[in-house]
XYZ file of C-alpha atoms in Angstrom:
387
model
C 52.168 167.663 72.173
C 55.785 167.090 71.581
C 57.795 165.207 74.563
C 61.677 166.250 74.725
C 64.298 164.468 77.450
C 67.594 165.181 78.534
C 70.068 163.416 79.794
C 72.827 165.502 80.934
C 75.940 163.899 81.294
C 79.342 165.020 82.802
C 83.155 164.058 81.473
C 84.311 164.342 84.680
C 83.308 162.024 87.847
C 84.762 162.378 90.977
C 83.427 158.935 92.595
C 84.061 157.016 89.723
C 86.010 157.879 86.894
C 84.645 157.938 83.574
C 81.573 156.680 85.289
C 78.802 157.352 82.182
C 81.132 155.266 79.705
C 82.220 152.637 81.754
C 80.383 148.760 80.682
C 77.619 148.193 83.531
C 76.761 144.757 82.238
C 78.719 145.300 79.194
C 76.547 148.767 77.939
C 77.948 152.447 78.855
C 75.937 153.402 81.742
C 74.173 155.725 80.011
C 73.092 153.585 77.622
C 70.398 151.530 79.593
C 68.257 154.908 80.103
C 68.944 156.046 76.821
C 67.257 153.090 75.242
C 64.493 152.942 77.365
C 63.604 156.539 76.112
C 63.749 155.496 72.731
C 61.292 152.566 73.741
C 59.232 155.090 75.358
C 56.546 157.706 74.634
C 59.133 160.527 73.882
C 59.719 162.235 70.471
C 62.694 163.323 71.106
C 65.843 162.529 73.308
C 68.852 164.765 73.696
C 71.877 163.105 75.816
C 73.541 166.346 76.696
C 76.783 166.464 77.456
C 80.261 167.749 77.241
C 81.798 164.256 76.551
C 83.036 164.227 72.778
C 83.531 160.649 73.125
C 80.161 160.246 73.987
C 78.580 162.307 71.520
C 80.669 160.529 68.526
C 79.612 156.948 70.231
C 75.893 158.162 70.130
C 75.313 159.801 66.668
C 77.400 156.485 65.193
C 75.555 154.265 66.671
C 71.949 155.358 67.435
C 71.204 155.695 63.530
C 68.428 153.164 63.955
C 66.376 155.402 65.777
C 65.485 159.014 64.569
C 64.665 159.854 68.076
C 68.071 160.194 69.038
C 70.013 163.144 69.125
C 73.061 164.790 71.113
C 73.821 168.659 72.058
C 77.335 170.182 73.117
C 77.005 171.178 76.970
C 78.980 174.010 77.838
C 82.302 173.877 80.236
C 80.822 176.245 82.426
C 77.526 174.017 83.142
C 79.451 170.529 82.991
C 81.857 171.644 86.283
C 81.761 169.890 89.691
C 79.522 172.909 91.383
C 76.941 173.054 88.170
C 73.333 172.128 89.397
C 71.218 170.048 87.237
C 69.228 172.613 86.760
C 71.274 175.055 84.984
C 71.795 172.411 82.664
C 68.181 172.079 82.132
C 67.964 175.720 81.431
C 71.094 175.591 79.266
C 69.582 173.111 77.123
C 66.139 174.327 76.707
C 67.647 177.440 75.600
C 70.355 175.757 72.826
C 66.957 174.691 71.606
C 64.806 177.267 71.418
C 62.483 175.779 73.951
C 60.702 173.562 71.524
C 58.916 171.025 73.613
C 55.628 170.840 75.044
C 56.610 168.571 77.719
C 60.001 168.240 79.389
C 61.615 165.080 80.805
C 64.470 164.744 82.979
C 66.355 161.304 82.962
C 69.679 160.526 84.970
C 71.810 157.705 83.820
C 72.906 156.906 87.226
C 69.355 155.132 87.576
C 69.862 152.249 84.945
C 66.921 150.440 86.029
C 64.255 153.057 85.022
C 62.189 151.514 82.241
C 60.112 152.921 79.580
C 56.757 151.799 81.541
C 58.358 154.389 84.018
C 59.042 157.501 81.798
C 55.313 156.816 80.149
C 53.810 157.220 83.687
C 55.664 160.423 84.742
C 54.877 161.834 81.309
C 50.849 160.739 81.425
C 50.943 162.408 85.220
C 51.202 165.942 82.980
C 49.516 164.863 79.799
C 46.885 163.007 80.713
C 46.402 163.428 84.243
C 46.386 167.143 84.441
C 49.664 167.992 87.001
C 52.209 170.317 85.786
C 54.987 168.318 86.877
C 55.951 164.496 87.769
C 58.331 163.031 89.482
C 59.608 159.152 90.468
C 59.722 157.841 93.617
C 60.246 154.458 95.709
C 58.180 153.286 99.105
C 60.482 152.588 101.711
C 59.417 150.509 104.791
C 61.731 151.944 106.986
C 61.666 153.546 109.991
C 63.093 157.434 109.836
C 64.628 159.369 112.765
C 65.758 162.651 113.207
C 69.208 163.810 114.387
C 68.186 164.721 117.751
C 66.648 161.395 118.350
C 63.063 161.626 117.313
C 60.977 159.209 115.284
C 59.818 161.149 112.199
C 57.243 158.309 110.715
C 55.904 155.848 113.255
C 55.032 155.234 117.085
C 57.934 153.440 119.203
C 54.929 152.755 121.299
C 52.971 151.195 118.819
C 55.456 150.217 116.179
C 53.734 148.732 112.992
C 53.910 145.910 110.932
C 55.402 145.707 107.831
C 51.664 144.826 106.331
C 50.055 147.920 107.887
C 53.015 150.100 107.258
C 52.182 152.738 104.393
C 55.883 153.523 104.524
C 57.236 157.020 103.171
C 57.882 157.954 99.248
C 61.029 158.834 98.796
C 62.305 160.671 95.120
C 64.500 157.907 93.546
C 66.526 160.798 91.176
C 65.282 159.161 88.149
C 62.666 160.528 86.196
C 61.120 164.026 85.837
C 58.397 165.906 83.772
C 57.720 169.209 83.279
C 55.327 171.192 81.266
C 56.738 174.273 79.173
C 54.920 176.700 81.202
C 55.531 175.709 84.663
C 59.624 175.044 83.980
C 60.073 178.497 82.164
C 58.030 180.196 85.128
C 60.103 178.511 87.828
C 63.233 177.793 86.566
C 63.035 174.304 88.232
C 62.174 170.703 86.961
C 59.136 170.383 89.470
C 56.422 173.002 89.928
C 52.803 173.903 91.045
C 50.834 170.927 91.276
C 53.259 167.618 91.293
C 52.328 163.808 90.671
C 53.857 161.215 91.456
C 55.104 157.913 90.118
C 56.350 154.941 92.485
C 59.026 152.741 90.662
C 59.907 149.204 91.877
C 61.937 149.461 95.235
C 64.925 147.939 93.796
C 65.548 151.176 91.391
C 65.781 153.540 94.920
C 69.543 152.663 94.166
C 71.316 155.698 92.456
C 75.226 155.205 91.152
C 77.209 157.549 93.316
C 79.996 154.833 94.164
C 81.848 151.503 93.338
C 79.731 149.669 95.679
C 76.382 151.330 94.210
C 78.192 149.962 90.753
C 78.739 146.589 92.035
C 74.536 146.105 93.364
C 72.689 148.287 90.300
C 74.896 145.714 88.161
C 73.268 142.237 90.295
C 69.955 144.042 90.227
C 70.198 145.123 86.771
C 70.631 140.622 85.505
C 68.504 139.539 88.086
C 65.589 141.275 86.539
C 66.708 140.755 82.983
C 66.725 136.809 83.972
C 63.685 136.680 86.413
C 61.801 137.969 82.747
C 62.544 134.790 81.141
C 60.546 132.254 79.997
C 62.014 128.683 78.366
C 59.612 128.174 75.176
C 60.483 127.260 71.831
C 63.378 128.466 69.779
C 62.320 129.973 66.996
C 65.459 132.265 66.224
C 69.478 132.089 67.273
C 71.204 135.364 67.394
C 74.947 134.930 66.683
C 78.411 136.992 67.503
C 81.133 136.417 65.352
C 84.291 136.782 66.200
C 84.848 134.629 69.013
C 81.716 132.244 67.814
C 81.994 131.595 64.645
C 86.048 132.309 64.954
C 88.500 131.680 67.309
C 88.732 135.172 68.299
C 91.714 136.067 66.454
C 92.380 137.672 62.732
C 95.467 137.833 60.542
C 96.269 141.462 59.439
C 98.727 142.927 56.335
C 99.853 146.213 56.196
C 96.940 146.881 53.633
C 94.179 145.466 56.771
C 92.685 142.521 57.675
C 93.549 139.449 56.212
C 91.458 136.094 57.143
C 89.728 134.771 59.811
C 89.287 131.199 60.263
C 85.453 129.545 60.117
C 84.617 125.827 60.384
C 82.746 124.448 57.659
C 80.896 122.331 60.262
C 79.298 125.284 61.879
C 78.013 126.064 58.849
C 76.377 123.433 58.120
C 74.790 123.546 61.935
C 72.995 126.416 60.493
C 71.389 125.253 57.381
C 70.107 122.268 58.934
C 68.713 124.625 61.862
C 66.854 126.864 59.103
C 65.820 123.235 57.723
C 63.624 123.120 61.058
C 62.595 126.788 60.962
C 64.702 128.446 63.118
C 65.903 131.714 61.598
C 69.537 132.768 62.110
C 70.670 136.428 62.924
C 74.263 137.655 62.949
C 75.008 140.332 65.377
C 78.773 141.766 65.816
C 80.657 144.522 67.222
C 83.069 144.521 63.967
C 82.299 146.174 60.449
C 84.398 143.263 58.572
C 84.242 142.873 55.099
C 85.690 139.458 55.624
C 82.242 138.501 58.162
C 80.231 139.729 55.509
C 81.277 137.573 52.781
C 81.326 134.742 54.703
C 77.732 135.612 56.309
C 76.728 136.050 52.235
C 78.032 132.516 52.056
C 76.099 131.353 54.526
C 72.930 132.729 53.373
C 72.455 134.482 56.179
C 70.001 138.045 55.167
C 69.964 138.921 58.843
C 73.126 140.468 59.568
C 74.310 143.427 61.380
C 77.497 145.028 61.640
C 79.266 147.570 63.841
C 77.042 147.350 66.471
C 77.995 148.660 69.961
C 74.640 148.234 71.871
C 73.786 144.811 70.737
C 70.827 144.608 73.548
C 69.473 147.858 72.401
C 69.258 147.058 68.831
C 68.252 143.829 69.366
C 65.164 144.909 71.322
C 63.957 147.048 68.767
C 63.829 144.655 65.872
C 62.297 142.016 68.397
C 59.572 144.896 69.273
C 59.624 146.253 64.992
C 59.172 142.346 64.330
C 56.725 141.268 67.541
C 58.969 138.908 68.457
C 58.954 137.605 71.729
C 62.601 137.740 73.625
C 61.934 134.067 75.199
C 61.650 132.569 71.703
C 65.233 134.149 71.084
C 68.523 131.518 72.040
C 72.122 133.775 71.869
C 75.537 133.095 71.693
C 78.233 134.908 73.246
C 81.497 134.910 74.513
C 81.993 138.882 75.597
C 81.232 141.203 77.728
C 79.139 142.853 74.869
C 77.171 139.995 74.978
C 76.120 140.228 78.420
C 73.102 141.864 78.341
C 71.607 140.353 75.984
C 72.368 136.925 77.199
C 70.651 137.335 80.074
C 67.266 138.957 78.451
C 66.565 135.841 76.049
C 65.009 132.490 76.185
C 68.332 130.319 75.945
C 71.932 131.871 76.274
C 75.099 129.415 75.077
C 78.861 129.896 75.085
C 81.644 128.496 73.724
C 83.787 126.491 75.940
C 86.329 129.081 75.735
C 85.052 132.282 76.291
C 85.876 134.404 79.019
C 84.660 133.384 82.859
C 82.177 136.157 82.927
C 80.350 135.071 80.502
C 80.022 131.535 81.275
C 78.756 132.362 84.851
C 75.683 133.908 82.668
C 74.998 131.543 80.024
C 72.357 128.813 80.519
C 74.621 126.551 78.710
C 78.628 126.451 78.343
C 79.185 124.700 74.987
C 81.598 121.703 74.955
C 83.563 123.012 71.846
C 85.144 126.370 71.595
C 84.951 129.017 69.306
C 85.569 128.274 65.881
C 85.477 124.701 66.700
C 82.294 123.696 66.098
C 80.896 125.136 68.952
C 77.792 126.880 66.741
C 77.350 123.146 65.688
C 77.097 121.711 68.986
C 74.115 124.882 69.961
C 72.507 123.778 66.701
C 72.019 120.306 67.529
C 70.844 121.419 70.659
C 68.199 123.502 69.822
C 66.753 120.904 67.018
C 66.320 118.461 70.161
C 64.910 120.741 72.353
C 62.580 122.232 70.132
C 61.307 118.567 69.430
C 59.240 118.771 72.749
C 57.039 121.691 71.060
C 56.093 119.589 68.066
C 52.529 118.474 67.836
């Protein structure tokens, strides 16, 4: 039974301007639903949109997983009065309704997981209902306009505890079988289930403010997930880490970077006491290579824009468990996955943001023996592990 999503995106956003590109906790929005598909049940995910910039960002650097693929959306069905729907019917047209199963995600509800989109899509497979939906129990009280309570007694007004509350469609998830959304045109029909996401996701990004609390909620739960145990690998940035951010160019490209021999040497003791070393930067830089081939470090990966989405799939390819991981950072690209591992360090000169995340600002900056300083760290923690 082949399982196709969409998520439709828009250039254009009145609220917030180039809302599905702009860094919520240093990912494009769009990006924290996107990788939760891939992580998911799905075969295939289309982000659909009219964005070139989008579509060039996605097919560059979504190699890594064949799931992945983008489709043009038309002008007409990308304006400010096009319904989602149209979209839908757009796309399952462009191609050539091949899906068994069809599943609507929004990007504007970044903190819809992969457990999520499994549920909605075993509510049709499994379960038997021809469409699925998400949705979040509110404890709240409802009234209507003319002054009437919808959902409780003001005689008898219940307690939170014996409150069943009222479900209430969160916008973020939706499957549909083939049938059903040709018949009706719609993403729910016939018989509907229903899948209740944690509360906190009943928050949809409409506005700056909505930006501002899905970002909070968003490393709250990445954090509350953690668990100090040992370190048995340190992920790396480069430039930044093992530099001091900045590069000398000639008119032929880049020139040198500068790397302190001490920091190197911080990592071949660490591998001395079994802690493997990964490299992880933004920049494609012949210059990072060579040094990284000097280093002896085989892990390295380069050019890479979604660092917490990448990341997460070798850790899952590789059964490695995230609190086992230590990272450092010193950029908003870092961000994310700062907050997701065991142990997050920065040098002492990276920028603010990032040091109100990490679990340890370094002493030494950037290129300054600041990789030294984690290393010596880790070695002494990890002592308390050994038998």
């Amino acid at each position: 039974m082949k399982k196709v999503a969409i998520i439709p995106l828009r250039k254009g956003s009145k609220s917030i301007k180039g809302k599905n590109k702009k860094k919520l906790l240093g990912r494009p929005l769009f990006s924290w639903v996107l990788a939760e598909a891939i992580f998911s049940n799905l075969d295939e995910i289309y982000v659909f949109t009219d964005d070139e910039e989008i579509i060039d960002f996605v097919n560059k650097h979504y190699q890594w997983s064949t799931k992945v693929k983008t489709l043009k959306r038309s002008n007409e069905n990308a304006n400010d009065v096009a319904s989602t729907e149209s979209a839908l019917l757009e796309f399952s047209n462009l191609i050539n309704h091949n899906f068994d199963i069809l599943c609507l995600l929004q990007a504007t509800s970044p903190l819809t997981t992969s457990k999520d989109i499994n549920a909605c899509l075993n509510k049709v497979i499994v379960e038997g209902y021809n469409s699925s939906l998400s949705v979040v129990r509110t404890h709240r009280f409802v009234w209507s306009e003319n002054g009437t309570p919808v959902n409780y007694d003001i005689f008898n007004r219940p307690r939170r505890q014996d409150f069943n509350g009222l479900l209430i469609e969160n916008g973020a998830v939706y499957a549909i079988k083939k049938e059903s959304f040709l018949n009706s045109k719609n993403r729910l029909s016939q018989n509907i289930g229903l899948v209740e996401m944690n509360e906190d996701t009943l928050t949809e990004i409409d506005t700056e403010n909505d930006w501002i609390v899905a970002e909070q909620l968003i490393k709250n739960r990445l954090q509350h997930q953690r668990t100090a145990k040992q370190i048995k690998y340190l992920v790396l940035d480069v430039d930044g880490v093992f530099t001091n951010g900045t590069v000398t160019f000639s008119k032929d490209g880049e020139l040198s970077k500068e790397f302190d021999m001490r920091d190197g040497m911080g990592l071949e003791v660490l591998r001395e006491h079994g802690v493997q070393v990964f490299v992880m930067t933004s920049e494609d830089s012949e210059l990072v290579k060579q040094r990284m081939k000097k280093l002896k470090i085989k892990a390295g990966y380069f050019g890479v824009k979604d660092k917490y989405a990448l990341l997460k799939s070798i850790a899952l390819n590789q059964n490695i468990d995230f609190n086992h991981l230590a990272y450092i950072g010193d950029d908003i690209n870092d961000m994310a996955p700062m907050c997701a591992v065991g142990w997050s360090f920065t040098p002492n000169n990276a920028m603010t943001k990032i040091k109100a995340i990490a679990d340890i600002t370094l002493n030494k900056e950037s290129g300054k023996g600041a990789i030294r300083e984690a290393s010596e760290f880790i070695i002494n923690y990890n002592k308390r592990y050994e038998c």
